[in-house]
XYZ file of C-alpha atoms in Angstrom:
588
model
C -8.474 133.527 -25.301
C -7.281 135.254 -28.574
C -4.022 133.847 -30.122
C -0.926 135.460 -28.428
C 0.271 138.083 -30.389
C 4.228 137.872 -31.122
C 6.867 139.455 -33.123
C 6.252 138.388 -36.909
C 9.029 136.055 -38.230
C 10.269 134.675 -35.049
C 9.727 130.832 -34.864
C 10.740 130.888 -31.370
C 8.169 133.763 -30.295
C 5.479 131.664 -32.120
C 6.378 128.702 -30.143
C 6.518 130.685 -26.884
C 3.179 132.414 -27.713
C 1.221 129.209 -28.605
C 2.829 127.362 -25.337
C 1.648 130.338 -23.340
C -1.921 130.281 -24.768
C -2.588 126.598 -24.207
C -0.951 126.906 -20.508
C -3.524 129.512 -19.550
C -6.537 127.740 -21.213
C -5.392 124.544 -19.138
C -5.056 126.602 -15.819
C -8.511 128.422 -16.565
C -10.186 124.915 -17.225
C -9.266 123.705 -13.847
C -11.818 126.329 -12.259
C -15.469 124.397 -12.936
C -17.218 127.851 -13.099
C -15.432 128.643 -16.345
C -15.994 127.226 -19.790
C -12.986 127.832 -22.062
C -12.793 127.629 -25.924
C -9.969 125.271 -26.570
C -6.416 126.270 -27.900
C -7.156 124.793 -31.102
C -10.440 126.777 -31.747
C -8.724 129.683 -30.310
C -5.711 129.290 -32.636
C -8.007 128.684 -35.587
C -9.914 132.330 -35.102
C -9.068 134.820 -37.705
C -8.649 138.595 -36.608
C -12.269 139.354 -37.763
C -13.830 136.256 -35.938
C -12.295 137.385 -32.809
C -14.314 140.941 -32.756
C -16.245 140.754 -29.374
C -19.748 140.942 -31.085
C -18.891 138.073 -33.295
C -17.516 135.888 -30.333
C -20.632 136.515 -28.274
C -23.204 135.669 -31.155
C -21.030 132.711 -32.363
C -19.797 131.063 -29.073
C -21.609 132.810 -26.382
C -18.369 134.297 -25.166
C -18.655 136.704 -22.122
C -15.011 137.569 -21.863
C -11.883 137.582 -24.104
C -8.455 137.513 -22.994
C -6.094 139.399 -25.643
C -2.303 139.128 -24.788
C 0.916 139.549 -26.492
C 4.532 138.464 -25.881
C 7.407 140.936 -26.343
C 10.982 139.223 -26.059
C 14.067 141.216 -25.436
C 17.855 140.138 -25.169
C 17.516 139.205 -21.453
C 13.771 139.019 -20.712
C 10.195 138.458 -21.744
C 7.451 140.722 -21.493
C 3.882 139.179 -21.402
C 1.067 141.648 -21.542
C -2.436 140.300 -20.816
C -5.853 142.295 -21.356
C -9.154 140.999 -20.210
C -12.099 142.430 -22.377
C -15.861 142.308 -21.644
C -17.843 140.724 -24.511
C -19.912 142.098 -26.702
C -19.222 145.761 -25.211
C -15.453 145.550 -25.894
C -14.763 147.409 -22.457
C -11.389 146.481 -21.110
C -11.721 145.631 -17.623
C -8.215 144.776 -16.634
C -4.620 144.896 -18.010
C -1.267 143.324 -16.348
C 2.156 142.839 -17.410
C 4.525 140.397 -16.237
C 8.451 140.535 -16.804
C 10.151 137.141 -16.888
C 13.997 136.725 -17.194
C 14.810 134.314 -20.000
C 17.009 132.381 -17.803
C 14.091 131.455 -15.718
C 11.561 131.092 -18.383
C 10.889 127.508 -18.388
C 10.931 127.381 -14.643
C 8.356 130.091 -14.221
C 6.200 129.728 -17.278
C 3.656 127.407 -15.660
C 3.604 130.100 -12.722
C 2.946 132.943 -14.933
C 0.044 131.056 -16.614
C -1.522 130.459 -13.075
C -1.043 134.140 -12.197
C -2.879 135.290 -15.221
C -5.725 132.697 -14.434
C -6.086 133.897 -11.009
C -6.240 137.572 -11.989
C -8.848 136.570 -14.591
C -11.016 134.657 -11.980
C -11.031 137.524 -9.727
C -11.881 140.192 -12.316
C -14.640 138.091 -14.145
C -16.209 137.201 -10.796
C -16.512 140.828 -9.955
C -17.701 142.270 -13.245
C -20.211 139.440 -13.263
C -21.240 140.187 -9.618
C -21.960 143.872 -10.289
C -24.285 142.852 -13.208
C -25.957 140.344 -11.228
C -26.554 142.851 -8.072
C -28.167 145.373 -10.525
C -30.751 142.786 -11.551
C -33.969 141.380 -9.825
C -33.192 137.962 -8.416
C -36.129 136.311 -10.496
C -34.060 137.106 -13.633
C -30.749 135.411 -12.532
C -29.151 132.322 -13.788
C -27.807 129.646 -11.204
C -24.093 130.813 -11.306
C -25.189 134.626 -10.705
C -27.139 133.686 -7.594
C -24.209 131.611 -6.477
C -22.050 134.724 -6.770
C -24.508 136.931 -5.113
C -24.961 134.489 -2.346
C -21.382 134.319 -1.686
C -21.159 138.113 -1.358
C -23.927 137.965 1.223
C -21.829 135.389 3.290
C -18.941 137.573 3.233
C -20.873 140.154 5.405
C -20.748 137.726 8.319
C -24.190 138.525 9.973
C -27.110 136.146 10.651
C -29.294 138.599 8.159
C -26.921 138.325 5.259
C -26.772 134.423 5.886
C -30.458 134.211 5.623
C -30.486 136.214 2.333
C -27.659 134.124 1.060
C -29.560 130.867 1.981
C -32.430 132.148 -0.315
C -30.215 132.760 -2.993
C -28.708 129.240 -2.824
C -32.052 127.695 -2.712
C -32.841 129.534 -5.774
C -29.862 128.061 -7.484
C -31.239 124.606 -6.646
C -34.645 125.481 -7.911
C -33.159 126.388 -11.205
C -30.647 123.442 -11.352
C -31.294 120.778 -8.711
C -27.863 119.042 -9.924
C -25.890 122.178 -9.356
C -23.338 121.342 -6.666
C -22.400 124.893 -5.904
C -26.149 125.638 -4.510
C -25.476 122.747 -1.809
C -22.063 123.981 -1.329
C -23.584 127.684 -0.522
C -26.094 126.244 1.880
C -23.051 124.482 3.643
C -21.387 127.492 3.907
C -24.222 129.358 5.497
C -24.703 126.875 7.998
C -20.990 126.678 8.779
C -21.056 130.589 9.457
C -23.933 130.229 12.181
C -22.214 126.965 13.423
C -18.920 128.153 14.140
C -19.275 131.868 15.107
C -22.911 133.052 15.457
C -26.057 131.087 16.590
C -24.559 128.938 19.568
C -28.093 127.766 20.620
C -28.496 126.259 17.163
C -24.858 124.542 17.487
C -25.838 120.736 16.739
C -28.362 121.591 14.016
C -26.035 123.919 12.188
C -23.019 121.431 12.272
C -25.143 118.730 10.915
C -26.339 120.849 8.173
C -23.125 122.265 7.309
C -21.791 118.805 7.007
C -24.623 117.211 4.975
C -24.720 120.024 2.228
C -20.964 119.862 1.904
C -21.302 115.963 1.510
C -24.091 116.592 -1.046
C -22.183 118.924 -3.149
C -19.221 116.298 -3.308
C -21.425 113.609 -4.268
C -22.934 115.670 -7.111
C -19.615 116.864 -8.235
C -16.570 115.018 -7.155
C -14.391 117.069 -9.460
C -15.297 120.493 -7.986
C -12.221 121.411 -6.235
C -14.444 123.972 -3.649
C -16.779 121.313 -2.689
C -13.706 119.215 -1.355
C -12.244 122.172 0.300
C -15.328 123.221 2.133
C -15.955 119.513 3.132
C -12.691 119.287 4.247
C -13.073 122.282 6.552
C -16.353 121.114 8.012
C -14.392 117.857 9.004
C -11.622 119.727 10.488
C -13.845 121.672 12.781
C -15.594 118.340 13.782
C -12.268 117.211 14.739
C -12.419 114.300 12.086
C -8.827 115.049 10.802
C -7.988 112.001 8.667
C -11.123 112.310 6.394
C -10.478 116.082 6.400
C -7.107 115.548 4.958
C -8.133 113.451 2.292
C -10.643 115.919 1.050
C -8.235 119.088 1.331
C -5.708 117.019 -0.651
C -8.075 116.254 -3.218
C -9.107 119.932 -3.578
C -5.532 121.000 -3.971
C -4.741 118.041 -6.657
C -8.032 118.927 -8.617
C -6.925 122.730 -8.808
C -3.506 123.195 -7.388
C -3.160 127.078 -8.695
C -6.411 128.381 -7.449
C -4.836 131.035 -4.971
C -8.262 131.562 -2.844
C -8.379 127.939 -2.289
C -4.573 127.582 -1.393
C -4.866 130.580 1.111
C -7.780 128.800 3.052
C -6.564 125.247 2.896
C -2.962 126.362 4.079
C -4.769 127.811 7.238
C -6.888 124.708 7.867
C -3.587 122.579 7.255
C -2.196 124.560 10.617
C -5.049 122.866 12.359
C -4.088 119.595 11.137
C -0.652 120.188 12.657
C 1.118 120.461 9.392
C 2.004 124.235 9.479
C 5.080 123.944 7.090
C 2.544 122.614 4.546
C 0.211 125.714 5.192
C 3.000 127.911 4.989
C 3.965 126.640 1.453
C 0.682 127.034 0.428
C 0.298 130.594 1.743
C 3.345 131.617 -0.019
C 2.114 130.140 -3.354
C -1.218 131.860 -2.822
C 0.481 135.337 -2.445
C 2.738 134.691 -5.407
C -0.096 133.597 -7.946
C -2.435 136.547 -6.414
C -0.507 139.524 -5.536
C -3.770 141.727 -5.757
C -5.576 139.289 -3.052
C -8.024 139.921 -0.492
C -6.946 141.290 2.932
C -8.153 138.370 4.545
C -5.328 136.288 2.998
C -3.041 138.060 5.644
C -5.140 136.667 8.434
C -5.314 133.281 7.205
C -1.549 132.927 6.382
C -0.610 134.408 9.727
C -2.126 131.075 11.414
C 0.667 128.540 9.849
C 3.402 130.735 10.828
C 2.032 131.096 14.523
C 1.614 127.396 14.815
C 4.981 126.822 13.418
C 6.298 128.836 16.580
C 7.270 131.746 14.259
C 5.455 134.642 15.939
C 7.553 137.331 14.449
C 6.569 136.256 10.951
C 2.989 135.818 11.940
C 2.765 139.374 13.142
C 4.462 140.703 9.930
C 1.772 139.287 8.080
C -1.353 139.777 10.050
C -0.735 143.458 10.579
C -0.959 144.231 6.977
C -4.566 143.485 7.298
C -7.297 145.780 8.919
C -8.211 144.755 12.288
C -10.997 142.316 13.280
C -11.463 140.716 9.962
C -12.156 137.790 12.118
C -13.029 137.655 15.728
C -9.908 135.834 17.050
C -7.594 138.109 14.938
C -6.569 140.205 18.063
C -6.204 137.197 20.105
C -3.562 135.702 17.864
C -1.847 139.086 17.603
C -1.751 139.249 21.508
C -0.423 135.698 21.860
C 2.148 136.222 19.249
C 3.461 139.553 21.030
C 3.232 137.649 24.441
C 5.778 135.065 23.028
C 8.117 137.649 21.822
C 7.913 139.017 25.375
C 6.490 142.536 24.201
C 3.958 142.578 26.929
C 2.626 146.065 26.507
C 1.624 145.223 22.926
C 0.305 142.006 24.132
C -2.003 143.325 26.781
C -3.368 146.104 24.377
C -4.252 143.428 21.594
C -5.789 141.305 24.205
C -7.863 144.094 25.375
C -9.087 144.638 21.735
C -10.146 140.910 21.501
C -12.230 140.851 24.740
C -14.067 144.004 23.277
C -14.844 142.502 20.019
C -15.677 139.207 21.947
C -18.257 141.155 23.695
C -19.622 142.795 20.750
C -19.793 139.873 18.237
C -20.093 136.761 20.279
C -21.750 137.550 23.847
C -23.868 140.553 22.106
C -23.176 143.128 24.660
C -23.146 140.873 27.869
C -19.962 140.882 29.898
C -18.571 137.428 29.280
C -17.613 135.468 32.338
C -13.823 134.837 32.980
C -13.807 131.563 31.338
C -15.644 132.292 28.301
C -13.002 133.881 25.868
C -10.545 130.753 26.059
C -13.301 128.366 25.671
C -14.415 130.164 22.673
C -10.990 130.298 21.053
C -10.363 126.388 21.787
C -13.558 125.770 20.186
C -13.190 127.789 17.076
C -9.601 126.612 16.429
C -9.854 123.021 16.049
C -6.040 121.938 16.729
C -5.443 118.505 16.158
C -2.111 118.578 18.235
C -2.722 119.546 22.079
C 0.581 121.344 22.214
C -0.671 123.821 19.452
C -3.706 124.692 21.596
C -1.476 125.019 24.578
C 0.913 127.260 22.610
C -2.203 129.706 21.847
C -3.246 129.463 25.568
C 0.248 130.034 27.092
C 0.366 133.287 25.190
C -3.017 134.368 25.961
C -2.298 133.868 29.802
C 1.024 135.937 29.306
C -0.964 138.530 27.623
C -3.559 138.793 30.656
C -5.992 135.775 30.449
C -6.606 135.017 34.061
C -8.851 131.547 33.997
C -8.985 128.303 32.246
C -12.030 127.473 29.858
C -15.051 125.897 31.661
C -15.377 122.463 29.999
C -17.713 122.487 27.171
C -18.658 126.160 27.207
C -18.614 126.521 23.713
C -18.045 122.756 22.635
C -21.234 120.594 23.332
C -20.320 116.883 24.088
C -20.204 114.937 21.100
C -22.501 111.915 20.955
C -20.653 108.835 21.987
C -23.750 106.811 22.517
C -23.750 103.022 22.240
C -25.049 101.584 18.960
C -25.323 97.827 17.763
C -25.254 96.188 14.560
C -25.709 92.595 15.205
C -26.374 89.556 13.036
C -28.329 86.789 14.330
C -27.499 83.804 11.742
C -30.122 81.343 13.224
C -32.869 83.666 12.497
C -31.469 85.211 9.526
C -32.089 88.943 10.754
C -29.989 91.968 11.832
C -30.903 93.763 15.070
C -29.986 97.663 14.544
C -29.763 99.776 17.875
C -29.299 103.370 17.322
C -30.451 106.704 19.122
C -32.389 104.706 21.622
C -34.392 102.655 19.199
C -33.917 99.021 18.137
C -35.329 97.530 14.655
C -34.742 94.100 13.003
C -34.492 93.636 9.254
C -33.496 90.592 7.157
C -30.117 89.331 6.518
C -28.607 90.924 3.300
C -25.099 91.063 1.616
C -25.069 94.716 1.827
C -25.642 94.571 5.711
C -22.505 92.613 5.774
C -20.808 95.082 3.798
C -21.915 97.945 6.244
C -20.653 96.082 9.041
C -17.060 95.913 7.537
C -17.332 99.760 6.653
C -18.700 100.349 10.505
C -15.596 98.325 12.054
C -13.227 100.825 10.856
C -14.559 104.382 10.705
C -12.556 106.708 8.218
C -10.835 103.910 6.726
C -11.028 103.302 2.898
C -11.983 99.812 1.527
C -11.361 98.938 -2.066
C -14.396 97.380 -3.608
C -12.439 94.045 -4.383
C -11.668 93.700 -0.817
C -15.525 94.151 0.021
C -16.803 92.070 -2.922
C -14.487 89.185 -2.482
C -13.183 87.057 -5.467
C -15.451 87.070 -8.400
C -15.567 84.146 -10.931
C -13.166 84.675 -13.639
C -14.829 83.096 -16.711
C -12.837 81.900 -19.531
C -11.534 84.860 -21.372
C -8.009 84.282 -21.061
C -5.421 86.119 -18.974
C -6.216 89.908 -18.244
C -2.657 90.891 -17.791
C 0.553 89.017 -18.778
C 3.920 88.742 -16.562
C 5.688 91.602 -18.359
C 2.515 93.888 -18.072
C 2.180 92.846 -14.166
C 5.933 93.682 -13.732
C 5.641 96.919 -15.290
C 2.548 97.804 -13.014
C 4.356 96.751 -9.843
C 7.593 98.907 -11.059
C 5.338 101.867 -11.488
C 3.541 101.471 -8.115
C 7.271 101.465 -6.597
C 8.138 104.605 -8.556
C 4.861 106.483 -7.452
C 5.282 105.373 -3.802
C 8.708 107.104 -3.924
C 7.407 110.195 -5.530
C 4.695 110.239 -2.971
C 7.235 110.333 -0.058
C 9.197 112.789 -1.724
C 6.292 115.035 -2.563
C 5.041 114.706 1.110
C 8.875 115.766 2.340
C 8.757 118.970 0.152
C 4.824 119.827 0.860
C 4.139 119.577 -2.931
C 0.439 118.830 -2.603
C -0.322 119.191 -6.381
C 2.328 116.674 -7.178
C 1.205 114.470 -4.082
C -2.273 114.458 -5.410
C -1.503 113.440 -8.906
C 0.603 110.746 -7.680
C -1.766 109.273 -5.353
C -4.592 109.591 -8.122
C -2.174 107.552 -10.494
C -1.253 105.214 -7.742
C -5.029 104.340 -7.155
C -5.660 103.728 -11.161
C -2.545 101.325 -11.299
C -3.532 99.645 -8.231
C -6.935 99.070 -9.469
C -5.566 97.604 -12.528
C -3.319 95.316 -10.646
C -6.068 94.205 -8.299
C -8.431 93.607 -11.208
C -5.909 91.519 -12.945
C -4.649 89.294 -9.871
C -6.563 86.554 -7.960
C -5.508 85.090 -4.677
C -1.700 84.583 -4.409
C -0.886 86.910 -7.224
C -2.376 84.451 -9.620
C -3.473 86.255 -13.039
C -7.501 86.955 -13.341
C -9.274 86.066 -16.407
C -10.673 88.829 -18.675
C -14.361 89.761 -17.920
C -13.562 90.671 -14.349
C -13.167 94.560 -14.177
C -13.127 96.681 -11.278
C -16.261 98.046 -12.512
C -18.183 94.981 -12.091
C -17.377 94.862 -8.279
C -17.966 98.424 -7.887
C -21.560 97.988 -9.310
C -22.181 94.982 -7.287
C -21.063 96.737 -4.006
C -22.943 99.726 -4.671
C -26.108 98.084 -5.361
C -25.894 95.810 -2.290
C -24.929 98.757 -0.018
C -27.775 101.017 -1.279
C -30.314 98.214 -1.093
C -29.443 97.683 2.682
C -29.709 101.471 3.143
C -32.972 101.637 2.051
C -34.096 98.555 4.075
C -32.591 100.306 7.259
C -34.166 103.550 6.438
C -37.601 101.763 6.401
C -37.030 100.066 9.754
C -35.037 102.801 11.445
C -35.294 106.251 9.794
C -32.729 107.815 12.334
C -30.131 105.403 11.604
C -31.081 105.270 7.847
C -30.419 109.164 7.793
C -27.034 108.910 9.612
C -25.737 106.067 7.452
C -27.161 107.893 4.252
C -24.975 110.988 5.114
C -22.000 109.001 6.430
C -21.394 106.036 3.963
C -19.759 106.490 0.628
C -19.408 104.030 -2.164
C -17.337 103.892 -5.252
C -13.912 102.283 -6.041
C -13.021 103.038 -2.481
C -15.693 102.866 0.074
C -15.736 104.304 3.694
C -17.764 105.163 6.713
C -17.049 108.788 7.723
C -19.453 109.180 10.879
C -21.029 112.629 11.120
C -20.664 112.209 14.735
C -18.886 109.908 17.007
C -20.582 106.572 17.646
C -19.579 103.603 19.743
C -20.464 100.512 17.861
C -20.916 96.919 18.943
C -20.820 94.820 16.064
C -21.788 91.033 15.914
C -21.222 89.530 12.495
């Protein structure tokens, strides 16, 4: 980003220009697909060094943001130009007018809007170039972009083409999380709305690949958002919420992510949070894709605001998603506009027969069964609100149980210790195996006892020998930690009340860090620990124990090893988030 041009001789304009440059760079740096030169480097470059050809040769720069700030007595005009490097072609230009009285309130917002505009234009320009080149010459990121474009077509053939591109990504860079993310998205398409005969396989692969992406890059907000979405559709709402919150905390101003996560929050039963995200997404990206209008309408509908939902969804072309006209029909029905409701319900039946039953006339109970499958409402009253609207619009029958939602496995499984023999008996998927007793099995037993719950490693590891290094934290420091914990808990409560997920995520992350410090410093009864007993020591020990146990389990019982391998997460906090429902009988 070039230094922002301002009126010469005006110290206030210089301060504003430098602050704006730093804000935009900070926002762009939140997007993991971008590498942005630091503000210090940008400010140090001379006019000659900012020439596109020299930037490309010296730093490998592909795009340059040139901007200017022009103040007036009552407002501030910000102009931003995106230039392709090294060609020097201007790809985009935008002006933003900000009233001076609102400057400090909206400065971050303007920077976020610029970042979102840049992201969209850079992606589009790079995708155009990538499509013109043979696949064998593409870099990993270009394959990712082309694969995403294929997924947007929404067909089985395009999904297969996308999968080939994502597999090439992993051939080029096996550690690139976006490759696994793309594979998850391709299987999600087939799971949620295409290949019903492969439902269980597509569901499992969508989950496993999304989890692999998060494991490879826990800082990628898109990985967390996709895993969160998969978990929403699997009706695993608590872990889904954690990953969606993490996505927003990592990148609170990605408009595309906000639009989709707001949609999924409606399914979680928090439509007001979804509406707040939707409104922010529209504000940050006014030149948004048309599908924003469909995503954004769902939270309004779930909030029992059908008029607002219609005002938004009818700005989009018809049938961007299969159930779009069904929501429109239900919204009109709740407003007692029955002619429009029946018309749109008839449109839904037509698109349903075309896209879902592939020309076959659906049974009377199929449409609603499908809708209740692909709209995974956490609250029964939200599903009932949709169904009631459709009945008013002309639906005549209830869904057949399980028509589009295969029964989930609730098979009995056992994880039992025989102290006398010193062995564990493991029963899963109809097979039983034994392994010798290990500490890692006891750790796993604790996680299996509470699916979805996060356990701190200190809770799992127990007290560790303190040594003689002296107190790790004196009384004054402990009191400061405890005060900060109370402040953060108050901030979390306030953020939740105001639906400010960006602030909420930061507060929770800091709370976790401060709590780690306090837990590491305190023994039983609040007594001070000694130096040499960090949480990292417990994390390393627990991770090693659990992984060793998983390896032995996989050797003795491969199917259970696979299940635990994709469902157990280690780290400072450990958890068992099962890929499917399992009813465990535990003996420890």
